[in-house]
């Protein structure tokens, strides 16, 4: 996943990675990193009630959109608060 | 706490009419032990059980290994060896324990692969007793009593896990009982009850186990530890078997019960305690926590345990591959932030020549010194062997649903992940680095 993000960026397409392990993404040089839910569910959190999970997922996507429009010089982690 | 360990070393293992240890030869009444294990298998999940003996140097390959156990007996102090398992969870680590240091009980069976995730399923684990792969496993040097089991169909994973683990523990206890009347050849005393020179450096050891569900769990005093918060253990509790493995996933990374009760860093730190350093204790927790938040939480709590113990230096080992590295590296980072020097054991990637790509799953800038337990990406050719024990075939490919393949033939493995203990981070092993 990290390699896909890096290759997209190299081709000139801004890309953000939603991952449960931002430290790994950071060490391999992913430029835009969103801290996601958990390893089995990076883009959500099934432990939350459905309406709150929906809100959390929405915030993850919104943060990812923010990340791909931001100017970043180095691997940068964007955090989302639980809904 | 103060624990004396008395050791026996055997020169042979054989089947005989009567179970006992005489003149270095450990004899086992095969019929009696099989009957007992089947009779005590309360839910009748073991369809067939055979016992096999495999010795060091034999032209043999052991397959389907699930867990391997020590043969230990507590003769003084509270509790049983491997407490909480088929007995009360009495705190151990005091008194006297007898062990046969080069005898191992191995649980071998084919557990179901259907419906499992692509990562966490009971993989085939291999030990070669001789040849190029023998050095990858400490069990090429032990006399191995193998419980070759065939399970009935239709039971749950929890039931299978319980049945094979219980059979191994029962067999170990049956064998250990013969030690009660015997005097060990040598013994060593681990005394943590006396005050030590305050000038000695305080060292703690963090054991981070794997516990991701049935078939990849670790049992502390007889219970799996998915919700554990990092806790402090006496080194002598670990040596008395308070940790039992139910981890049947990645063979190269798992820490068998045998190794937990003989953890190299625990033994060496205990041996030097009060002379070379002050071993302030073990912190035990689990890795592979699901989210970054949970990883930070456990790492910070583990590091804080070492700080509360007054540690000035910490050794960290973790079980399993993948994201467990992150939990451990965050622990290291937090220790270093508080001025506690920390060193981990880790396996490496690196491709066939050891230099390709990223070498570690995760690391932090504070990890300046790292002890390597070897690369998992070295190809190896296993030679043809005369005899196969533990099963009749190998199951190496999940994509085929685990279709049986011949076990005795020559076979090149692209990576060493199927070799039992081949790169595990407990610090056991015979691999060495050489400059070139």
Coordinates of C-alpha atoms in Angstrom, one line a residue:
Chain A
X1 CA 0.0 0.0 0.0
X2 CA 2.8 2.3 0.9
X3 CA 4.5 1.6 -2.5
X4 CA 1.3 2.3 -4.3
X5 CA 1.0 5.7 -2.6
X6 CA 4.6 6.5 -3.5
X7 CA 4.3 5.4 -7.1
X8 CA 1.1 7.5 -7.5
X9 CA 2.9 10.6 -6.1
X10 CA 5.8 9.9 -8.4
X11 CA 3.4 9.9 -11.4
X12 CA 2.3 13.4 -10.3
X13 CA -1.0 12.2 -8.7
X14 CA -1.3 13.4 -5.0
X15 CA -2.3 10.3 -2.9
X16 CA -3.0 9.8 0.8
X17 CA -2.7 6.5 2.7
X18 CA -5.2 5.6 5.4
X19 CA -3.3 3.1 7.6
X20 CA -3.5 1.7 11.1
X21 CA 0.4 1.8 11.4
X22 CA 1.5 5.4 10.6
X23 CA 5.0 4.6 11.9
X24 CA 5.6 2.0 9.2
X25 CA 4.3 4.3 6.5
X26 CA 6.4 7.1 7.8
X27 CA 9.6 5.1 7.8
X28 CA 9.1 3.9 4.2
X29 CA 8.6 7.5 3.1
X30 CA 4.8 7.9 2.5
X31 CA 4.2 11.6 2.2
X32 CA 0.5 11.9 3.3
X33 CA -0.5 9.5 6.0
X34 CA -3.9 9.3 7.8
X35 CA -4.1 7.3 11.0
X36 CA -7.0 4.9 10.4
X37 CA -9.1 2.7 12.7
X38 CA -7.3 -0.7 13.2
X39 CA -5.2 -3.2 11.3
X40 CA -8.1 -5.4 10.3
X41 CA -10.2 -2.3 9.5
X42 CA -8.0 0.7 8.5
X43 CA -10.9 2.7 7.0
X44 CA -13.4 2.3 9.8
X45 CA -14.0 0.9 13.3
X46 CA -16.7 -1.8 13.7
X47 CA -16.6 -1.5 17.4
X48 CA -18.4 1.8 17.1
X49 CA -22.2 2.0 16.8
X50 CA -23.2 2.2 13.1
X51 CA -24.0 5.9 13.0
X52 CA -20.8 6.9 14.8
X53 CA -18.8 4.6 12.6
X54 CA -20.3 6.3 9.6
X55 CA -19.2 9.7 11.0
X56 CA -15.7 8.3 11.7
X57 CA -15.4 7.0 8.1
X58 CA -16.6 10.3 6.7
X59 CA -14.0 12.2 8.8
X60 CA -11.2 9.8 7.5
X61 CA -12.2 10.5 3.9
X62 CA -12.4 14.2 4.5
X63 CA -9.0 14.2 6.2
X64 CA -7.6 12.3 3.2
X65 CA -9.0 14.9 0.9
X66 CA -7.4 17.6 3.0
X67 CA -4.1 15.7 2.9
X68 CA -4.0 15.5 -0.9
X69 CA -4.5 19.2 -1.2
X70 CA -2.0 20.1 1.5
X71 CA 1.6 21.1 0.8
X72 CA 3.9 18.5 2.4
X73 CA 7.7 18.5 2.4
X74 CA 8.2 15.3 4.3
X75 CA 6.2 12.3 5.6
X76 CA 3.3 13.9 7.4
X77 CA 0.7 12.2 9.6
X78 CA -2.8 13.6 9.7
X79 CA -5.0 12.6 12.7
X80 CA -8.7 12.1 12.9
X81 CA -10.6 12.1 16.2
X82 CA -13.1 9.3 16.8
X83 CA -16.6 10.4 16.2
Chain B
X1 CA 11.8 -15.0 44.9
X2 CA 14.3 -17.9 45.0
X3 CA 14.2 -20.9 42.7
X4 CA 16.5 -23.8 42.4
X5 CA 16.5 -25.7 39.0
X6 CA 17.9 -29.2 39.0
X7 CA 18.8 -30.6 35.6
X8 CA 19.0 -34.1 34.1
X9 CA 20.6 -34.6 30.7
X10 CA 19.7 -37.8 28.9
X11 CA 21.8 -39.8 26.5
X12 CA 18.9 -41.7 24.9
X13 CA 15.1 -42.0 24.7
X14 CA 13.4 -45.3 24.1
X15 CA 10.1 -47.2 24.4
X16 CA 10.1 -49.8 27.1
X17 CA 7.8 -51.8 29.4
X18 CA 8.2 -49.3 32.3
X19 CA 8.5 -45.5 32.2
X20 CA 11.6 -44.3 34.0
X21 CA 15.0 -42.7 33.8
X22 CA 18.0 -44.9 34.4
X23 CA 21.6 -44.5 33.5
X24 CA 20.8 -41.5 31.3
X25 CA 18.2 -43.4 29.3
X26 CA 14.7 -42.1 29.4
X27 CA 12.3 -45.0 28.9
X28 CA 8.6 -44.6 28.0
X29 CA 5.8 -47.1 28.3
X30 CA 4.2 -46.2 25.0
X31 CA 1.0 -48.1 25.5
X32 CA 0.4 -46.7 29.0
X33 CA 0.9 -43.1 27.9
X34 CA -1.3 -43.4 24.8
X35 CA -4.1 -45.0 26.8
X36 CA -3.8 -42.3 29.4
X37 CA -3.8 -39.4 27.0
X38 CA -6.8 -40.8 25.1
X39 CA -8.7 -41.5 28.3
X40 CA -8.1 -38.0 29.6
X41 CA -9.2 -36.4 26.3
X42 CA -12.6 -35.7 27.8
X43 CA -14.4 -34.6 24.6
X44 CA -12.9 -37.4 22.5
X45 CA -11.4 -35.0 19.9
X46 CA -8.3 -37.0 19.3
X47 CA -9.2 -39.7 16.8
X48 CA -5.9 -41.5 16.8
X49 CA -2.7 -40.9 18.8
X50 CA 0.7 -42.4 18.2
X51 CA 4.0 -41.7 19.9
X52 CA 7.2 -41.4 18.0
X53 CA 10.8 -40.9 19.1
X54 CA 13.1 -38.7 17.1
X55 CA 16.8 -38.2 18.2
X56 CA 19.5 -35.7 17.5
X57 CA 21.5 -36.5 14.4
X58 CA 18.9 -38.8 12.9
X59 CA 18.2 -38.6 9.2
X60 CA 14.6 -37.4 10.0
X61 CA 12.2 -34.6 9.4
X62 CA 9.5 -33.6 11.9
X63 CA 6.4 -32.0 10.4
X64 CA 3.0 -30.5 11.6
X65 CA 4.6 -29.3 14.9
X66 CA 2.2 -27.2 16.9
X67 CA 3.9 -26.7 20.3
X68 CA 6.9 -28.2 22.1
X69 CA 7.0 -28.5 25.9
X70 CA 9.7 -29.0 28.6
X71 CA 9.5 -31.9 31.0
X72 CA 9.5 -30.2 34.4
X73 CA 8.4 -31.1 37.9
X74 CA 8.1 -28.8 40.9
X75 CA 9.2 -30.7 44.0
X76 CA 9.3 -27.7 46.4
X77 CA 7.3 -24.5 46.5
X78 CA 3.8 -23.8 45.5
X79 CA 2.1 -24.8 42.3
X80 CA 2.8 -27.1 39.4
X81 CA 5.2 -26.6 36.5
X82 CA 3.1 -24.8 33.8
X83 CA 0.6 -23.5 36.5
X84 CA -3.0 -22.8 35.6
X85 CA -3.0 -25.5 32.9
X86 CA -5.2 -28.4 34.0
X87 CA -4.6 -27.2 37.5
X88 CA -5.1 -24.1 39.7
X89 CA -3.4 -20.9 38.7
X90 CA -1.1 -20.9 41.7
X91 CA 1.8 -18.4 41.6
X92 CA 5.1 -20.3 40.9
X93 CA 8.7 -19.3 40.9
X94 CA 9.7 -20.3 44.5
X95 CA 11.3 -23.6 45.7
X96 CA 12.8 -26.3 43.5
X97 CA 12.0 -27.5 40.0
X98 CA 13.5 -30.5 38.2
X99 CA 13.9 -30.5 34.5
X100 CA 15.2 -32.8 31.7
X101 CA 17.1 -30.2 29.7
X102 CA 17.3 -32.1 26.4
X103 CA 14.0 -33.9 26.3
X104 CA 11.0 -32.3 24.5
X105 CA 7.4 -33.2 24.1
X106 CA 6.0 -32.2 20.7
X107 CA 2.4 -31.9 19.7
X108 CA 1.9 -32.7 16.1
X109 CA -1.4 -32.6 14.2
X110 CA -3.1 -31.2 11.1
X111 CA -5.6 -28.6 12.3
X112 CA -8.2 -27.2 10.0
X113 CA -7.3 -24.5 7.4
X114 CA -10.7 -23.9 5.9
X115 CA -12.2 -20.5 6.7
X116 CA -9.0 -19.1 8.2
X117 CA -7.5 -15.8 7.3
X118 CA -4.6 -15.7 4.9
X119 CA -2.2 -15.0 7.7
X120 CA -3.4 -16.7 10.9
X121 CA -3.8 -20.4 10.3
X122 CA -2.0 -23.4 11.7
X123 CA 0.9 -23.6 9.4
X124 CA 3.2 -26.6 8.9
X125 CA 6.3 -26.3 11.0
X126 CA 9.4 -28.3 10.1
X127 CA 12.4 -29.5 12.1
X128 CA 15.2 -31.3 10.2
X129 CA 17.3 -33.3 12.7
X130 CA 20.4 -33.2 10.4
X131 CA 21.6 -31.4 7.3
X132 CA 21.6 -27.8 6.3
X133 CA 18.3 -26.8 8.1
X134 CA 19.1 -28.5 11.4
X135 CA 20.8 -25.4 12.8
X136 CA 17.6 -23.4 12.4
X137 CA 15.9 -25.1 15.3
X138 CA 17.0 -25.9 18.9
X139 CA 14.9 -29.0 18.6
X140 CA 17.4 -30.7 16.3
X141 CA 19.5 -31.1 19.4
X142 CA 16.8 -32.5 21.8
X143 CA 15.4 -36.0 22.2
X144 CA 11.8 -35.5 21.0
X145 CA 8.8 -37.5 22.0
X146 CA 6.2 -36.8 19.4
X147 CA 2.5 -36.9 20.0
X148 CA 1.3 -37.6 16.4
X149 CA -2.4 -36.9 16.6
X150 CA -5.3 -37.2 14.2
X151 CA -8.3 -35.1 15.2
X152 CA -12.0 -36.0 14.7
X153 CA -13.8 -33.7 12.3
X154 CA -16.5 -31.1 13.1
X155 CA -15.1 -29.6 16.3
X156 CA -14.4 -25.9 16.8
X157 CA -11.0 -24.3 16.7
X158 CA -11.1 -23.5 20.5
X159 CA -11.8 -27.2 21.1
X160 CA -9.0 -28.5 18.9
X161 CA -6.6 -26.0 20.4
X162 CA -7.6 -27.1 23.9
X163 CA -7.3 -30.8 23.1
X164 CA -3.8 -30.7 21.6
X165 CA -2.4 -28.4 24.2
X166 CA -3.9 -30.4 27.0
X167 CA -2.5 -33.6 25.5
X168 CA 1.0 -32.1 25.4
X169 CA 0.8 -30.8 29.0
X170 CA -0.5 -34.2 30.2
X171 CA 2.3 -36.1 28.5
X172 CA 4.9 -33.7 29.9
X173 CA 3.5 -34.2 33.4
X174 CA 3.4 -38.0 33.0
X175 CA 7.1 -38.0 32.0
X176 CA 8.1 -35.5 34.7
X177 CA 6.6 -37.7 37.5
X178 CA 9.6 -40.1 37.2
X179 CA 12.0 -37.3 38.3
X180 CA 10.4 -37.1 41.7
X181 CA 12.5 -40.0 43.2
X182 CA 15.7 -38.9 41.4
X183 CA 18.7 -36.7 42.2
X184 CA 19.6 -34.2 39.4
X185 CA 23.1 -34.2 37.9
X186 CA 23.5 -30.4 38.5
X187 CA 21.6 -27.5 39.6
X188 CA 21.6 -23.7 39.7
X189 CA 20.0 -21.3 42.0
X190 CA 18.3 -18.0 41.0
X191 CA 18.0 -15.9 44.1
X192 CA 16.1 -12.7 43.8
X193 CA 15.4 -12.4 47.5
X194 CA 18.7 -10.9 48.6
X195 CA 19.6 -7.3 48.3
X196 CA 22.3 -6.6 45.6
X197 CA 25.1 -4.1 45.3
X198 CA 23.3 -0.7 44.6
X199 CA 26.1 0.2 42.1
X200 CA 25.0 -2.6 39.7
X201 CA 23.1 -1.5 36.6
X202 CA 19.4 -2.3 36.7
X203 CA 18.2 -4.3 33.7
X204 CA 14.7 -5.4 32.8
X205 CA 13.5 -7.7 30.1
X206 CA 10.3 -7.1 28.1
X207 CA 8.6 -10.2 26.6
X208 CA 6.0 -9.3 24.1
X209 CA 4.0 -12.3 23.1
X210 CA 1.6 -13.0 20.2
X211 CA -2.1 -13.3 21.0
X212 CA -4.3 -12.7 18.0
X213 CA -7.0 -15.4 18.6
X214 CA -7.3 -19.1 18.6
X215 CA -4.2 -20.8 17.1
X216 CA -2.1 -17.7 17.7
X217 CA -2.5 -17.3 21.5
X218 CA -0.3 -17.3 24.5
X219 CA -1.5 -18.6 27.9
X220 CA -0.4 -16.8 31.1
X221 CA -1.3 -19.0 34.1
X222 CA -3.7 -21.0 31.9
X223 CA -5.5 -18.2 30.2
X224 CA -5.0 -16.4 26.8
X225 CA -4.0 -12.7 27.1
X226 CA -5.9 -10.8 24.5
X227 CA -6.8 -8.0 27.0
X228 CA -3.7 -8.0 29.0
X229 CA -2.1 -4.8 30.2
X230 CA 1.7 -5.1 30.6
X231 CA 2.5 -6.7 33.9
X232 CA 5.6 -7.5 35.9
X233 CA 6.7 -11.1 36.4
X234 CA 9.5 -12.6 38.4
X235 CA 12.1 -14.3 36.1
X236 CA 11.5 -17.4 38.2
X237 CA 7.8 -17.5 37.3
X238 CA 8.8 -17.6 33.6
X239 CA 11.3 -20.3 34.2
X240 CA 8.6 -22.3 36.1
X241 CA 6.4 -22.3 33.0
X242 CA 3.8 -19.6 33.7
X243 CA 3.8 -19.0 29.9
X244 CA 2.5 -21.7 27.7
X245 CA 2.2 -21.3 23.9
X246 CA -0.9 -22.0 21.9
X247 CA 0.6 -20.3 18.9
X248 CA 0.5 -22.4 15.7
X249 CA 0.9 -19.7 13.1
X250 CA 4.3 -18.5 11.7
X251 CA 6.7 -21.4 12.6
X252 CA 9.9 -19.3 12.3
X253 CA 8.7 -16.6 14.7
X254 CA 6.8 -18.5 17.4
X255 CA 8.1 -19.1 20.9
X256 CA 7.2 -22.6 22.0
X257 CA 6.4 -23.4 25.7
X258 CA 9.8 -25.2 25.9
X259 CA 11.6 -21.9 25.1
X260 CA 9.5 -19.8 27.4
X261 CA 10.5 -22.0 30.3
X262 CA 14.2 -21.7 29.1
X263 CA 14.1 -18.2 27.8
X264 CA 17.7 -17.4 27.0
X265 CA 17.7 -13.8 28.1
X266 CA 15.8 -14.7 31.3
X267 CA 18.4 -17.4 32.1
X268 CA 21.5 -15.3 31.3
X269 CA 20.2 -12.2 33.1
X270 CA 19.3 -14.4 36.1
X271 CA 22.7 -16.0 36.1
X272 CA 24.5 -12.6 36.2
X273 CA 22.0 -11.1 38.7
X274 CA 23.8 -9.7 41.8
X275 CA 27.2 -10.2 40.2
X276 CA 27.3 -8.4 36.8
X277 CA 24.0 -6.5 37.0
X278 CA 20.7 -6.2 38.9
X279 CA 18.0 -8.1 37.0
X280 CA 14.9 -6.2 38.2
X281 CA 12.4 -8.5 36.4
X282 CA 10.4 -9.3 33.4
X283 CA 7.6 -7.2 31.9
X284 CA 5.1 -9.3 29.9
X285 CA 2.6 -8.0 27.4
X286 CA 1.3 -8.8 23.9
X287 CA 1.9 -7.2 20.5
X288 CA -0.1 -7.0 17.3
X289 CA -2.5 -4.5 19.0
X290 CA -5.0 -3.4 16.4
X291 CA -4.7 0.3 16.2
X292 CA -2.0 2.9 16.6
X293 CA -3.7 4.2 19.8
X294 CA -3.7 0.7 21.3
X295 CA -0.1 0.1 20.3
X296 CA 1.0 3.4 21.9
X297 CA -1.0 2.6 25.0
X298 CA 0.5 -0.8 25.6
X299 CA 4.0 0.4 24.6
X300 CA 3.8 3.3 27.1
X301 CA 2.5 1.1 29.9
X302 CA 5.2 -1.5 29.3
X303 CA 7.9 1.1 29.2
X304 CA 6.5 2.6 32.4
X305 CA 6.6 -0.8 34.1
X306 CA 10.4 -0.9 33.4
X307 CA 10.7 2.7 34.7
X308 CA 8.8 1.9 37.9
X309 CA 11.2 -1.1 38.4
X310 CA 14.1 1.4 38.2
X311 CA 15.5 -0.1 35.0
X312 CA 18.5 1.7 33.4
X313 CA 18.6 -0.8 30.5
X314 CA 16.0 -2.9 28.8
X315 CA 16.1 -5.9 26.5
X316 CA 13.0 -6.3 24.3
X317 CA 11.9 -9.4 22.4
X318 CA 8.7 -10.0 20.6
X319 CA 6.9 -13.0 19.1
X320 CA 5.6 -13.1 15.6
X321 CA 6.3 -11.0 12.5
X322 CA 4.5 -8.1 10.9
X323 CA 3.1 -5.3 12.9
X324 CA 4.2 -6.6 16.3
X325 CA 7.5 -4.8 15.5
X326 CA 5.6 -1.5 15.9
X327 CA 4.4 -2.3 19.4
X328 CA 8.0 -3.3 20.4
X329 CA 9.7 -0.3 18.7
X330 CA 7.2 2.1 20.4
X331 CA 8.1 0.5 23.7
X332 CA 11.8 1.0 22.9
X333 CA 11.2 4.6 21.9
X334 CA 9.4 5.4 25.1
X335 CA 12.1 3.8 27.2
X336 CA 14.8 5.8 25.4
X337 CA 12.8 9.0 25.9
X338 CA 13.0 8.4 29.6
X339 CA 16.7 7.7 29.5
X340 CA 16.5 3.9 29.7
X341 CA 18.7 2.2 27.1
X342 CA 16.8 -0.4 25.1
X343 CA 17.9 -3.1 22.7
X344 CA 15.6 -5.4 20.7
X345 CA 16.0 -8.8 19.1
X346 CA 14.5 -8.8 15.6
X347 CA 14.5 -10.9 12.5
X348 CA 15.3 -9.3 9.1
X349 CA 14.0 -9.4 5.6
X350 CA 16.7 -8.5 3.0
X351 CA 16.0 -10.9 0.1
X352 CA 18.3 -13.8 -0.8
X353 CA 21.5 -11.8 -0.3
X354 CA 20.4 -10.0 2.8
X355 CA 20.6 -6.4 1.5
X356 CA 17.5 -5.9 -0.6
X357 CA 14.7 -3.5 0.3
X358 CA 13.7 -2.5 3.8
X359 CA 15.3 -4.8 6.4
X360 CA 12.8 -4.4 9.3
X361 CA 9.0 -4.2 9.4
X362 CA 9.3 -1.0 11.5
X363 CA 11.9 0.9 13.4
X364 CA 12.5 4.1 15.2
X365 CA 15.5 6.4 15.2
X366 CA 16.2 5.5 18.9
X367 CA 16.8 1.8 17.9
X368 CA 20.6 2.4 17.5
X369 CA 21.6 -1.1 18.5
X370 CA 19.7 -4.1 17.3
X371 CA 20.4 -7.8 17.7
X372 CA 19.5 -9.8 14.6
X373 CA 18.0 -13.2 14.8
X374 CA 18.6 -13.8 11.1
X375 CA 17.0 -13.2 7.8
X376 CA 13.7 -15.0 6.9
X377 CA 14.3 -14.4 3.1
X378 CA 17.2 -16.8 2.6
X379 CA 16.2 -19.7 0.3
X380 CA 17.1 -23.1 1.6
X381 CA 17.1 -26.6 0.1
X382 CA 15.9 -29.3 2.4
X383 CA 17.5 -32.7 1.4
X384 CA 15.7 -36.0 1.0
X385 CA 15.3 -37.7 4.4
X386 CA 14.9 -41.3 5.4
X387 CA 12.1 -40.8 7.9
X388 CA 9.3 -38.4 8.5
X389 CA 7.7 -38.0 11.9
X390 CA 4.7 -36.0 13.3
X391 CA 2.7 -36.6 10.1
X392 CA 2.8 -38.1 6.7
X393 CA 2.9 -35.1 4.5
X394 CA 3.6 -31.3 4.3
X395 CA 0.9 -28.6 4.0
X396 CA 2.7 -25.5 2.7
X397 CA 0.3 -23.8 0.3
X398 CA -2.8 -22.1 1.6
X399 CA -4.0 -21.4 -2.0
X400 CA -4.4 -25.1 -2.5
X401 CA -6.4 -25.4 0.7
X402 CA -3.4 -27.2 2.2
X403 CA -3.2 -30.1 -0.3
X404 CA -0.8 -32.7 1.0
X405 CA 2.6 -32.8 -0.5
X406 CA 5.3 -35.4 0.1
X407 CA 7.4 -34.6 3.1
X408 CA 10.5 -36.7 2.7
X409 CA 11.6 -35.4 -0.7
X410 CA 14.2 -32.7 -1.5
X411 CA 12.6 -29.3 -1.6
X412 CA 13.7 -25.8 -2.0
X413 CA 12.0 -23.2 0.1
X414 CA 12.1 -19.6 -1.1
X415 CA 12.0 -18.3 2.5
X416 CA 12.6 -20.0 5.8
X417 CA 9.3 -19.2 7.5
X418 CA 8.3 -22.9 7.7
X419 CA 11.4 -23.8 9.7
X420 CA 10.4 -24.1 13.4
X421 CA 12.0 -21.3 15.4
X422 CA 14.1 -20.4 12.4
X423 CA 14.2 -16.6 13.1
X424 CA 12.4 -16.2 16.4
X425 CA 13.2 -13.3 18.6
X426 CA 13.6 -15.1 21.9
X427 CA 17.3 -15.1 21.3
X428 CA 17.6 -18.9 21.0
X429 CA 19.5 -20.1 17.9
X430 CA 22.8 -20.9 16.4
X431 CA 22.9 -18.5 13.5
X432 CA 25.9 -16.1 13.5
X433 CA 26.8 -13.1 11.4
X434 CA 30.1 -13.0 9.6
X435 CA 31.7 -10.0 7.9
X436 CA 32.2 -10.3 4.2

